[in-house]
Short mmCIF file of C-alpha atoms in Angstrom, two decimals:
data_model
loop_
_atom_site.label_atom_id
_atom_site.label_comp_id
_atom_site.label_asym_id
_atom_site.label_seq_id
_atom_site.Cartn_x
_atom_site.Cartn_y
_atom_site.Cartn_z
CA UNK A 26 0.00 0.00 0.00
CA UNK A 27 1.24 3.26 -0.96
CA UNK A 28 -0.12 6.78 1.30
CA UNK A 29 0.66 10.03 -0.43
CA UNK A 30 0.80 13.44 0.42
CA UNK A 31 1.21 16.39 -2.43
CA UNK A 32 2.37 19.88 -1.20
CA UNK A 33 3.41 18.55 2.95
CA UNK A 34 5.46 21.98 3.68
CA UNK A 35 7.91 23.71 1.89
CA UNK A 36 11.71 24.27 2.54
CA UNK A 37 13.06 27.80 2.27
CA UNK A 38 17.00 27.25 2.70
CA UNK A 39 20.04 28.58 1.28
CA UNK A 40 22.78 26.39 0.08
CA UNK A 41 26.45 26.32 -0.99
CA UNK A 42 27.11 25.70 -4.78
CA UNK A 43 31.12 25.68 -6.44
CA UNK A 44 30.19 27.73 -9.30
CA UNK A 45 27.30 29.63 -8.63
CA UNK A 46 28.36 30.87 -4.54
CA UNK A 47 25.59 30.88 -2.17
CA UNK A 48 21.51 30.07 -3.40
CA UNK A 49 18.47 30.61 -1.85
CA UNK A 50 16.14 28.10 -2.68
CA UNK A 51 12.52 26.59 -2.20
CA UNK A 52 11.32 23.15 -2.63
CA UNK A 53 7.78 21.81 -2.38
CA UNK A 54 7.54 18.45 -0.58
CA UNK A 55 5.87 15.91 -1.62
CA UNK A 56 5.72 12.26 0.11
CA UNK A 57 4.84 8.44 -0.30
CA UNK A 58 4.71 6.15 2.63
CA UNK A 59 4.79 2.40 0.62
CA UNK A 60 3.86 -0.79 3.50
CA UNK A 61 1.25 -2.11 5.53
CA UNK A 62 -1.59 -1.07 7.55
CA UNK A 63 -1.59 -0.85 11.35
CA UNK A 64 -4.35 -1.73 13.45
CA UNK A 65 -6.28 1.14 12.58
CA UNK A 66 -6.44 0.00 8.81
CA UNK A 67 -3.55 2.64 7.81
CA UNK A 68 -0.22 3.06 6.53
CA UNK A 69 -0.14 6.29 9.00
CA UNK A 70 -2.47 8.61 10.05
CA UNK A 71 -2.56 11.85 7.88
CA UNK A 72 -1.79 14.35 11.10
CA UNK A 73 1.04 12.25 12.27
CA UNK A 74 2.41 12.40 8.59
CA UNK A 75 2.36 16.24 8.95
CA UNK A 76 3.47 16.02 12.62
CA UNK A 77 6.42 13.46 12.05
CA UNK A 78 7.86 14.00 9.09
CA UNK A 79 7.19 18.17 8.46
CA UNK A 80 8.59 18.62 11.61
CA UNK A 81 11.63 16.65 10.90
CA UNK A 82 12.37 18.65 7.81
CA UNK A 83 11.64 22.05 9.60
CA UNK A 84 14.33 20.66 12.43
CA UNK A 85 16.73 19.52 9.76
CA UNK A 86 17.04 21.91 7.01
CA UNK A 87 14.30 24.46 6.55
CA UNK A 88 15.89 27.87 7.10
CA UNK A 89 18.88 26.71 7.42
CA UNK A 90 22.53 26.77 5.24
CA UNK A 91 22.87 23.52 4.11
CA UNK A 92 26.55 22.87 2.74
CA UNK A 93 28.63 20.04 0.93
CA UNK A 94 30.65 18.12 3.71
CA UNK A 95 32.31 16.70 1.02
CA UNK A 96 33.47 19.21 -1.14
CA UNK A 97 37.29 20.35 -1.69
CA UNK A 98 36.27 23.68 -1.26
CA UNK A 99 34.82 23.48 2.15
CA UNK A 100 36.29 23.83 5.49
CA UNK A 101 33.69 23.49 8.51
CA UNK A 102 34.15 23.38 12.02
CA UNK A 103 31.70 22.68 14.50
CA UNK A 104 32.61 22.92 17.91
CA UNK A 105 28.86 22.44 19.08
CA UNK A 106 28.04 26.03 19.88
CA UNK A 107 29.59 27.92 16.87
CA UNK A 108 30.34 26.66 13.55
CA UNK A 109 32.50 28.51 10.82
CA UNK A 110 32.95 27.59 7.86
CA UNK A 111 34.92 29.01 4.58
CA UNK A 112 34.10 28.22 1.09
CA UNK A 113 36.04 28.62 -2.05
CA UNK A 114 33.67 28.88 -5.15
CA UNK A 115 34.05 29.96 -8.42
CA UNK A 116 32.31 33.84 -7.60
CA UNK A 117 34.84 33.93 -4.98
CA UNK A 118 35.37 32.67 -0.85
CA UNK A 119 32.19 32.79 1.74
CA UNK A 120 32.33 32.52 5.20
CA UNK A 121 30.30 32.89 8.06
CA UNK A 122 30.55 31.99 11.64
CA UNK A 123 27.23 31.11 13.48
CA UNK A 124 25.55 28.94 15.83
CA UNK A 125 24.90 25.65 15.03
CA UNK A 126 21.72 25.07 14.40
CA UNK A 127 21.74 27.39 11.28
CA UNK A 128 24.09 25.72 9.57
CA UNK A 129 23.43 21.63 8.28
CA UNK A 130 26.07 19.30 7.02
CA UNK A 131 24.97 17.08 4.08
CA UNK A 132 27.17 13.83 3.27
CA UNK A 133 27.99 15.13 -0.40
CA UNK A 134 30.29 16.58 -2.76
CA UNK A 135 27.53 18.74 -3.98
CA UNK A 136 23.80 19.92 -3.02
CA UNK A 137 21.36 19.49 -5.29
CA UNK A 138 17.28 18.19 -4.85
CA UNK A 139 19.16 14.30 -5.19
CA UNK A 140 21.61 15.07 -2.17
CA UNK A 141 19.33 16.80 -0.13
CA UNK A 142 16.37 13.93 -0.61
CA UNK A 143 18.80 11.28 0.15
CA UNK A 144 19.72 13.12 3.60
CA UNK A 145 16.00 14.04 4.37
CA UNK A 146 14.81 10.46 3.56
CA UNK A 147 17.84 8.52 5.60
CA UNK A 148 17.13 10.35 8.71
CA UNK A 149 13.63 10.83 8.52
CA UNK A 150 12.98 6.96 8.17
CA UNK A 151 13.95 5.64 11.39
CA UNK A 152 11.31 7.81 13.22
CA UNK A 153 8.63 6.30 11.39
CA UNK A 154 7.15 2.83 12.77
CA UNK A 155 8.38 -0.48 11.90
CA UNK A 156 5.42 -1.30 9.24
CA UNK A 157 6.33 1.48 7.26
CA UNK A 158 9.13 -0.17 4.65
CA UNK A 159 9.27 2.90 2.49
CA UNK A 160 9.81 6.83 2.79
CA UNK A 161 9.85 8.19 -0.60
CA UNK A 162 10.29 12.62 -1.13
CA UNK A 163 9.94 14.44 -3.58
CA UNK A 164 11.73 17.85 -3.60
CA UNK A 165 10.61 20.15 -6.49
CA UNK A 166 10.39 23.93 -7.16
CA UNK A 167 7.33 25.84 -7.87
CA UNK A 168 6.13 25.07 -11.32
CA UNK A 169 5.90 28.92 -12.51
CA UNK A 170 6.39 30.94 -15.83
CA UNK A 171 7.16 34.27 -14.03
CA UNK A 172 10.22 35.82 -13.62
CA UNK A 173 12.17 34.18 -10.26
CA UNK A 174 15.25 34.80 -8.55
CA UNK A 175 17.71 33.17 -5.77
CA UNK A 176 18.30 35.19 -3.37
CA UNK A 177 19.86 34.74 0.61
CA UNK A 178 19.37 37.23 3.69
CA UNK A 179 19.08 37.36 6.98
CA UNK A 180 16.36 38.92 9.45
CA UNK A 181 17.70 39.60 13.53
CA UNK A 182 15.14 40.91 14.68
CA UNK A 183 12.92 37.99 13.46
CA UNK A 184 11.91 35.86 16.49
CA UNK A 185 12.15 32.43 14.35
CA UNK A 186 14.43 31.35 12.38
CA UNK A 187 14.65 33.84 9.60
CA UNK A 188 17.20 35.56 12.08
CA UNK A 189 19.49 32.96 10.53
CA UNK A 190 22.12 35.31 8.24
CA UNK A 191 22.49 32.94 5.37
CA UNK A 192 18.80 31.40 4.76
CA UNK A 193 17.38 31.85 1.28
CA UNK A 194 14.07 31.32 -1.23
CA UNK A 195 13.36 31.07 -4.91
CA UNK A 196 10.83 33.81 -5.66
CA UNK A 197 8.32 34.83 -8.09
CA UNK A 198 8.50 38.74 -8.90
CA UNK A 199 5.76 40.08 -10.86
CA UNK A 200 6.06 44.29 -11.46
CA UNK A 201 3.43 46.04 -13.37
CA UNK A 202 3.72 49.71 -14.64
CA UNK A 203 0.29 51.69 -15.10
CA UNK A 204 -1.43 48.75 -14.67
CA UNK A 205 0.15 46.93 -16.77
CA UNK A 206 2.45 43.66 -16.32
CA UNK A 207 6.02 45.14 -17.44
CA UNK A 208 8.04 42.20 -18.63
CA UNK A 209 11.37 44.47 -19.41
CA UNK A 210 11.06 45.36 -15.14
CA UNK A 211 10.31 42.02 -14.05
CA UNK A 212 13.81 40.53 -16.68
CA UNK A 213 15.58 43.36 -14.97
CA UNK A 214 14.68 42.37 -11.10
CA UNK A 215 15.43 38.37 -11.42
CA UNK A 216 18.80 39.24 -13.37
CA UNK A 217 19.57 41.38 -10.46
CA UNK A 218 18.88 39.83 -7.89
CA UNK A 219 19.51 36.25 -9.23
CA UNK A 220 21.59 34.66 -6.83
CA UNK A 221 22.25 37.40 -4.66
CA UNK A 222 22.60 37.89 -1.15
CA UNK A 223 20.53 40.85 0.02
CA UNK A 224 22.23 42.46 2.92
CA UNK A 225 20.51 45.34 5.67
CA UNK A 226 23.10 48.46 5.47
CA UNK A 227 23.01 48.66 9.47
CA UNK A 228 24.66 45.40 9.56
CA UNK A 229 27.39 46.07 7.64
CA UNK A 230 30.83 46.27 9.54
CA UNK A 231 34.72 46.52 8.30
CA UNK A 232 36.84 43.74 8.47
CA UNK A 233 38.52 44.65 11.33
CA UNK A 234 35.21 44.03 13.67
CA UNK A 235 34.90 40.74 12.30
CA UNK A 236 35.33 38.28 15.91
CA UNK A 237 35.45 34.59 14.50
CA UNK A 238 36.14 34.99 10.61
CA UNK A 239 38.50 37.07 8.27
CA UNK A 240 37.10 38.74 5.46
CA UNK A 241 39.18 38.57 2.21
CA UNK A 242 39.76 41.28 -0.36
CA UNK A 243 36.92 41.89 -2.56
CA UNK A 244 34.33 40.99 0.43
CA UNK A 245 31.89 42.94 2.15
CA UNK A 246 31.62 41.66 5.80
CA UNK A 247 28.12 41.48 7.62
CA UNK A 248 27.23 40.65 11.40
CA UNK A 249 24.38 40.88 14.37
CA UNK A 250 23.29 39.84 17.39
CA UNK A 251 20.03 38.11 17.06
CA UNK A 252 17.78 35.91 19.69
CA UNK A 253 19.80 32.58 18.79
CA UNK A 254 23.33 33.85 19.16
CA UNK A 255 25.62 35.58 17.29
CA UNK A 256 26.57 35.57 13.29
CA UNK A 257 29.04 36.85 10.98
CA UNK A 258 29.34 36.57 7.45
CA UNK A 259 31.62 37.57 4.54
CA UNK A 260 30.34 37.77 0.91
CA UNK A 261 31.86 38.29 -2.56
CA UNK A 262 31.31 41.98 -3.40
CA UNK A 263 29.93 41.16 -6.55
CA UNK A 264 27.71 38.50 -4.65
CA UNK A 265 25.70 41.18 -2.82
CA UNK A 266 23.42 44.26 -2.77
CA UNK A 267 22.97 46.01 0.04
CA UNK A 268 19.80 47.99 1.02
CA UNK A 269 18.64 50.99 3.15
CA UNK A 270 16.33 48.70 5.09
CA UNK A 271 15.60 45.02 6.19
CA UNK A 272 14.90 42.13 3.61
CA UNK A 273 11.89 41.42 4.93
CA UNK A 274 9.65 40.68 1.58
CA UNK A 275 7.53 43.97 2.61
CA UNK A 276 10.95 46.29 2.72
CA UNK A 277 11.63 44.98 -0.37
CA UNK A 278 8.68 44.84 -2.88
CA UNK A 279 9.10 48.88 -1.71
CA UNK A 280 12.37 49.02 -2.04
CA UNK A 281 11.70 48.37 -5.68
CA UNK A 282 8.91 50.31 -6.40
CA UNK A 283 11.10 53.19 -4.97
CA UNK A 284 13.82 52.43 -7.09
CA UNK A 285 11.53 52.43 -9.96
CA UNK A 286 9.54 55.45 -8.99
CA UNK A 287 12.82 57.34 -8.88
CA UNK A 288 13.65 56.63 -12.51
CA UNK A 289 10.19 57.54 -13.59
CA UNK A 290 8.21 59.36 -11.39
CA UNK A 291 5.33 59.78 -14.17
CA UNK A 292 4.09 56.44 -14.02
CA UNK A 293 1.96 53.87 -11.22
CA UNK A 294 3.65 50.41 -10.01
CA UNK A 295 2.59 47.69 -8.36
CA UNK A 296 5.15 44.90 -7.27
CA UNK A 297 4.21 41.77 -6.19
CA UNK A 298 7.25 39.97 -4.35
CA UNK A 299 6.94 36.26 -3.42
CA UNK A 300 8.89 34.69 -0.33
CA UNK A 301 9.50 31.38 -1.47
CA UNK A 302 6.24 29.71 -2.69
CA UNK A 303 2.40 31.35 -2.42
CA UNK A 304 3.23 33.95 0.09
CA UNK A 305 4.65 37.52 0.13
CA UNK A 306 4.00 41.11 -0.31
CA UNK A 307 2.67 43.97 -2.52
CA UNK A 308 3.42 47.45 -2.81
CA UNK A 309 2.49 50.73 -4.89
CA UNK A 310 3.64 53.75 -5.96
#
């Protein structure tokens, strides 16, 4: 017997990539439980499905950085409070000191929805009971033809987990000018901000101020104090854009249409900004 469950939670996370630097990403979940039924006539009850298994993947990975344990490029430490890691890719070295439960070690040279389901799937199946022979995911992006883009921030004054510095999505833009969806605008956005890491000005520091990393030429260095400890992260300069304003999804759909307004005062826009999948903001001019 085979119990299936389309669209179980979605993953917001960031990840570490040799040629492309650091990714925000966002996979929809789906699941199969294959083997028998329990006394209760079922392969698992649906709210234990949710319970169980979304919950694992929230504790594992969701808002999290997930990187390659077993790339070349990496070097990790963990010393069970405060990991720091440095990565060489091909848009130049990242690092970023934090506490531990932001960052998430997957057994592989490379992350990718394979890797990732692989991890989720071997430590996901031992919580599930004995009649259960089978935990199948499926991780897959938002099926969309919009203009999208990867992007990575950080929110401390966030009382979850989006305090993390280095936690991403894949999101939808859609910008329309007098009413009008504006595919030139909405091109222009997702090249910008395709894989980008959108940094707050305020926490922008020198190198010098930097406690548990070194910054490297070229890098723009970011840190804050947030509810789960403290973080510190160096980008590529060419990896970033920083903003006036936090990266919530509301300071930036205005952010835009301020940027936008500023080049042409004369006409009305609306942007719609996506966090990850079916949620976000909208602003006007």
């Amino acid at each position: 017997m085979i119990l299936f469950v389309r669209d179980l939670t979605v993953i917001d996370f960031s990840y570490l990539c040799e040629a492309r630097g650091m990714l925000g990403e966002s996979y929809i979940v789906d699941v199969e439980l294959h083997g028998g039924l329990d006394h209760a006539s079922m392969v698992l009850d649906f709210s234990k499905v949710k319970k169980v298994i979304k919950q694992a993947i929230d504790q594992l990975v969701d808002h999290k950085l997930a990187i390659p344990a077993l790339s070349s490029m990496l070097r990790f430490n963990n010393d069970n409070e405060l990991s720091t890691l440095h990565f060489d890719s091909a848009r130049g070295t990242i690092q970023m000191a934090a506490p531990t439960q932001a960052v998430v070690a997957v057994p592989a040279a490379r992350i990718d929805e394979q890797s990732l389901t692989e991890f989720l799937q071997q430590k996901i199946k031992p919580l599930l009971p004995a009649h259960v022979d089978k935990l199948v995911l499926t991780l897959r992006p938002e099926a969309s033809s919009s203009f999208y883009y990867h992007y990575s921030h950080g929110l401390k004054k966030h009382d979850g987990n989006c305090q993390r510095i280095a936690h991403g999505h894949r999101s939808t833009i859609q910008i329309y000018t007098d009413g009008m969806l504006a595919p030139r605008l909405n091109k222009y956005w997702s090249e910008r901000w395709q894989d980008i890491y959108l940094a707050t000005a305020e926490d922008s520091c020198d190198a010098a101020a930097l406690t548990y990393i070194q910054a490297e030429a070229g890098n723009l260095c970011f840190r804050y104090q947030a509810e789960q400890g403290w973080f510190e992260l160096t980008m590529p300069e060419a990896h970033c854009e920083v903003v006036p304003c936090d990266t919530t999804v509301e300071c930036l759909a205005e952010y835009i249409v301020t940027e936008l307004t500023q080049l042409d005062p004369t006409k009305q826009y609306k942007v719609v900004a996506y966090e990850g999948v079916a949620k976000g903001a909208i602003a006007t001019s």
